[in-house]
Short mmCIF file of C-alpha atoms in Angstrom, two decimals:
data_model
loop_
_atom_site.label_atom_id
_atom_site.label_comp_id
_atom_site.label_asym_id
_atom_site.label_seq_id
_atom_site.Cartn_x
_atom_site.Cartn_y
_atom_site.Cartn_z
CA MET Q 1 -88.02 -86.01 -6.13
CA THR Q 2 -85.06 -83.65 -6.03
CA GLN Q 3 -83.79 -82.77 -2.57
CA LEU Q 4 -82.58 -79.30 -1.66
CA VAL Q 5 -80.42 -79.39 1.45
CA LEU Q 6 -80.49 -75.80 2.67
CA VAL Q 7 -77.64 -74.92 5.02
CA ARG Q 8 -77.16 -71.75 6.99
CA HIS Q 9 -73.53 -70.55 6.99
CA GLY Q 10 -71.31 -70.97 10.05
CA GLU Q 11 -70.83 -68.30 12.70
CA PRO Q 12 -69.12 -65.23 11.20
CA LEU Q 13 -67.07 -62.44 12.69
CA ALA Q 14 -68.33 -58.90 13.05
CA ALA Q 15 -67.29 -56.57 10.24
CA THR Q 16 -67.53 -52.91 9.32
CA VAL Q 17 -66.57 -51.24 6.07
CA LEU Q 18 -65.30 -47.69 6.48
CA PRO Q 19 -66.63 -45.00 4.12
CA GLY Q 20 -64.23 -44.43 1.25
CA ALA Q 21 -62.50 -47.80 1.66
CA PRO Q 22 -61.72 -49.67 -1.60
CA ASP Q 23 -64.28 -52.36 -0.76
CA ALA Q 24 -66.93 -50.02 0.66
CA GLY Q 25 -69.25 -50.50 -2.30
CA GLY Q 26 -69.71 -54.19 -1.60
CA GLY Q 27 -70.66 -53.74 2.03
CA ALA Q 28 -69.48 -55.79 5.01
CA ASP Q 29 -68.58 -59.35 4.04
CA PRO Q 30 -67.12 -61.08 7.12
CA ALA Q 31 -65.15 -64.30 7.32
CA LEU Q 32 -66.07 -67.17 9.60
CA SER Q 33 -65.02 -67.11 13.24
CA ASP Q 34 -63.03 -69.98 14.75
CA ARG Q 35 -66.32 -71.47 15.93
CA GLY Q 36 -67.77 -70.99 12.46
CA ARG Q 37 -64.88 -72.90 10.89
CA GLU Q 38 -65.40 -75.74 13.36
CA GLN Q 39 -69.10 -75.77 12.51
CA ALA Q 40 -68.24 -75.94 8.80
CA ASP Q 41 -65.88 -78.87 9.42
CA ARG Q 42 -68.55 -80.66 11.45
CA PHE Q 43 -71.11 -80.12 8.70
CA ALA Q 44 -68.71 -81.47 6.08
CA ALA Q 45 -67.99 -84.62 8.10
CA TRP Q 46 -71.72 -85.17 8.68
CA LEU Q 47 -72.53 -84.74 4.99
CA ALA Q 48 -69.74 -87.09 3.95
CA ALA Q 49 -71.26 -89.79 6.19
CA ALA Q 50 -74.90 -89.10 5.27
CA PRO Q 51 -76.91 -91.67 3.26
CA GLU Q 52 -77.41 -89.17 0.44
CA ARG Q 53 -73.71 -88.43 0.02
CA ASP Q 54 -73.54 -90.22 -3.33
CA ASP Q 55 -76.63 -88.35 -4.54
CA VAL Q 56 -75.05 -84.90 -4.09
CA ALA Q 57 -74.96 -83.51 -7.62
CA GLU Q 58 -73.63 -80.08 -6.76
CA ILE Q 59 -72.94 -77.62 -3.97
CA VAL Q 60 -74.24 -74.10 -4.41
CA THR Q 61 -73.41 -71.01 -2.35
CA SER Q 62 -74.23 -67.35 -2.28
CA THR Q 63 -71.42 -65.03 -3.33
CA MET Q 64 -70.87 -63.88 0.27
CA ARG Q 65 -67.71 -64.94 2.06
CA ARG Q 66 -69.35 -66.60 5.06
CA SER Q 67 -71.33 -68.84 2.73
CA ARG Q 68 -68.37 -69.79 0.55
CA GLU Q 69 -66.12 -70.51 3.53
CA THR Q 70 -68.77 -72.75 5.10
CA ALA Q 71 -69.05 -74.83 1.94
CA ALA Q 72 -65.31 -75.23 1.37
CA PRO Q 73 -64.66 -78.18 3.76
CA ALA Q 74 -67.58 -80.15 2.29
CA VAL Q 75 -66.31 -79.55 -1.24
CA ARG Q 76 -62.88 -80.90 -0.26
CA LEU Q 77 -64.21 -83.89 1.67
CA LEU Q 78 -66.74 -84.96 -0.96
CA GLY Q 79 -64.44 -84.25 -3.89
CA VAL Q 80 -67.19 -82.51 -5.84
CA ALA Q 81 -66.82 -79.63 -8.26
CA GLU Q 82 -66.24 -76.12 -6.95
CA PRO Q 83 -69.52 -74.54 -5.84
CA VAL Q 84 -71.68 -72.48 -8.13
CA ALA Q 85 -71.91 -69.03 -6.47
CA VAL Q 86 -75.30 -67.39 -7.02
CA GLU Q 87 -75.70 -63.71 -6.23
CA ASP Q 88 -79.47 -64.01 -5.81
CA LEU Q 89 -78.87 -66.29 -2.81
CA CYS Q 90 -77.16 -63.48 -0.87
CA GLU Q 91 -78.70 -62.35 2.40
CA PHE Q 92 -80.98 -59.31 2.57
CA ASP Q 93 -78.20 -57.40 4.39
CA ARG Q 94 -75.92 -57.54 1.35
CA GLY Q 95 -74.33 -54.13 0.78
CA ARG Q 96 -74.81 -52.92 4.35
CA ALA Q 97 -71.79 -51.18 5.87
CA SER Q 98 -71.68 -53.31 9.01
CA TYR Q 99 -72.50 -56.84 10.10
CA GLN Q 100 -73.02 -58.10 13.65
CA PRO Q 101 -73.37 -61.82 14.38
CA VAL Q 102 -76.40 -62.89 16.37
CA HIS Q 103 -74.63 -63.12 19.73
CA GLU Q 104 -73.40 -59.52 19.40
CA ARG Q 105 -76.62 -57.86 18.28
CA ASP Q 106 -78.02 -54.92 20.22
CA GLU Q 107 -81.35 -55.98 21.71
CA ASP Q 108 -82.62 -52.40 21.35
CA ASP Q 109 -81.83 -52.20 17.65
CA GLU Q 110 -85.06 -51.79 15.65
CA ASP Q 111 -83.86 -53.96 12.77
CA TRP Q 112 -83.01 -56.78 15.17
CA LYS Q 113 -86.39 -56.43 16.88
CA SER Q 114 -88.07 -56.88 13.49
CA ILE Q 115 -86.02 -59.96 12.68
CA LYS Q 116 -86.79 -61.56 16.04
CA ALA Q 117 -90.49 -60.85 15.43
CA GLY Q 118 -90.28 -62.74 12.13
CA ARG Q 119 -90.36 -59.68 9.87
CA PHE Q 120 -87.87 -58.17 7.47
CA PRO Q 121 -86.05 -55.03 8.67
CA ALA Q 122 -87.43 -51.76 7.34
CA TYR Q 123 -84.62 -51.40 4.77
CA VAL Q 124 -85.58 -54.65 2.99
CA ASP Q 125 -87.88 -54.77 -0.04
CA GLY Q 126 -89.64 -57.95 1.10
CA PRO Q 127 -91.45 -58.87 -2.13
CA ALA Q 128 -88.33 -58.32 -4.25
CA PHE Q 129 -86.14 -60.33 -1.88
CA THR Q 130 -88.68 -63.15 -1.74
CA ALA Q 131 -88.98 -63.26 -5.52
CA ARG Q 132 -85.23 -63.49 -6.12
CA VAL Q 133 -84.75 -66.16 -3.45
CA VAL Q 134 -87.61 -68.34 -4.69
CA ASP Q 135 -86.54 -67.99 -8.32
CA ALA Q 136 -82.92 -68.84 -7.48
CA LEU Q 137 -83.72 -71.94 -5.42
CA ASP Q 138 -86.34 -73.16 -7.84
CA ALA Q 139 -83.73 -72.85 -10.60
CA VAL Q 140 -81.27 -74.97 -8.61
CA ALA Q 141 -83.91 -77.66 -8.14
CA ALA Q 142 -85.02 -77.56 -11.78
CA ARG Q 143 -81.57 -78.34 -13.16
CA GLN Q 144 -81.10 -81.50 -11.06
CA GLU Q 145 -81.66 -85.04 -12.24
CA PRO Q 146 -84.45 -86.98 -10.53
CA ARG Q 147 -83.50 -88.15 -7.02
CA ALA Q 148 -80.43 -85.91 -6.97
CA THR Q 149 -79.49 -83.76 -3.98
CA ALA Q 150 -78.29 -80.17 -4.26
CA VAL Q 151 -76.61 -78.70 -1.18
CA VAL Q 152 -77.20 -74.95 -0.94
CA VAL Q 153 -75.11 -73.07 1.62
CA CYS Q 154 -76.60 -69.63 2.14
CA HIS Q 155 -78.22 -67.52 4.87
CA ALA Q 156 -80.91 -67.60 7.54
CA GLY Q 157 -83.07 -65.04 5.75
CA VAL Q 158 -82.80 -66.92 2.46
CA VAL Q 159 -83.67 -70.29 3.98
CA ASN Q 160 -86.46 -68.85 6.12
CA THR Q 161 -88.03 -67.03 3.20
CA TYR Q 162 -88.09 -70.11 0.99
CA LEU Q 163 -89.48 -72.30 3.76
CA SER Q 164 -92.18 -69.74 4.52
CA VAL Q 165 -93.26 -69.63 0.88
CA VAL Q 166 -93.37 -73.43 0.62
CA LEU Q 167 -95.30 -73.73 3.89
CA GLY Q 168 -97.62 -70.81 3.14
CA LEU Q 169 -96.61 -68.89 6.27
CA GLU Q 170 -97.37 -65.22 6.71
CA ARG Q 171 -94.14 -64.31 8.46
CA PRO Q 172 -91.04 -64.60 6.25
CA LEU Q 173 -88.58 -65.13 9.14
CA THR Q 174 -90.40 -67.73 11.20
CA PHE Q 175 -87.60 -70.11 12.20
CA PRO Q 176 -84.62 -69.33 14.47
CA LEU Q 177 -82.10 -71.24 12.36
CA HIS Q 178 -78.77 -72.17 13.95
CA HIS Q 179 -75.40 -71.82 12.23
CA THR Q 180 -74.82 -74.70 9.78
CA SER Q 181 -78.29 -76.06 10.50
CA VAL Q 182 -79.85 -78.15 7.74
CA SER Q 183 -83.37 -77.77 6.35
CA ARG Q 184 -84.67 -79.96 3.54
CA VAL Q 185 -87.13 -79.30 0.74
CA LEU Q 186 -88.25 -81.98 -1.71
CA VAL Q 187 -89.20 -80.80 -5.19
CA SER Q 188 -91.09 -82.93 -7.72
CA ARG Q 189 -90.61 -82.84 -11.48
CA SER Q 190 -93.82 -80.82 -11.70
CA GLY Q 191 -92.40 -78.23 -9.31
CA THR Q 192 -94.41 -79.21 -6.25
CA ARG Q 193 -92.39 -78.45 -3.11
CA ARG Q 194 -92.57 -80.10 0.31
CA VAL Q 195 -90.59 -79.25 3.44
CA SER Q 196 -89.24 -82.45 5.04
CA SER Q 197 -87.15 -80.98 7.88
CA VAL Q 198 -86.19 -77.67 9.47
CA ASN Q 199 -83.10 -76.70 11.50
CA GLU Q 200 -81.35 -80.06 11.90
CA THR Q 201 -78.38 -79.51 14.22
CA GLN Q 202 -77.19 -82.98 15.26
CA HIS Q 203 -73.82 -82.43 13.57
CA VAL Q 204 -72.99 -79.32 15.63
CA ALA Q 205 -74.12 -80.45 19.07
CA GLY Q 206 -72.16 -78.55 21.69
CA ILE Q 207 -70.89 -75.76 19.42
CA LEU Q 208 -74.05 -73.87 18.50
#
């Protein structure tokens, strides 16, 4: 069985891209906050001490900054190759002009209400997003050797969507995943998937 260790990025800053700015086309792409960097360091130390450390074949990220910055301490500590950045593992808010971290969200915002109810916001093409996430993560699993572990640092929507497909859940955003939480999916050579854990947070106790 191949193990996918799915990691939500650390806490990011808020960000807004102004219309007409040079980077406006790519949407808001915030860096990690100080807390987020501490969470990333804690995750790296936990992974370096984990039983499966020697089985980590690669680290994969989305192309978004908060994902890449979360993975960086683990890459340094484990001494593995630079992460493979996969665009299809980007969050469903990719390209949006602004980003607000969870603790700063407006409770009256309709998009946030949808997310808290376990549904995609209205601007998301749910089937298309689900298809690209599942294809991307299945591809990561398929290229691993038997019993290898691939660490995938991405986003709450990405992890939730994949878990929901594997578990056969109706709602795509079922789990309130914490920053740098770990969820595990085991994938057989035949492609059979099994969720073995969701939202492990022992490594970030006290800084969630």
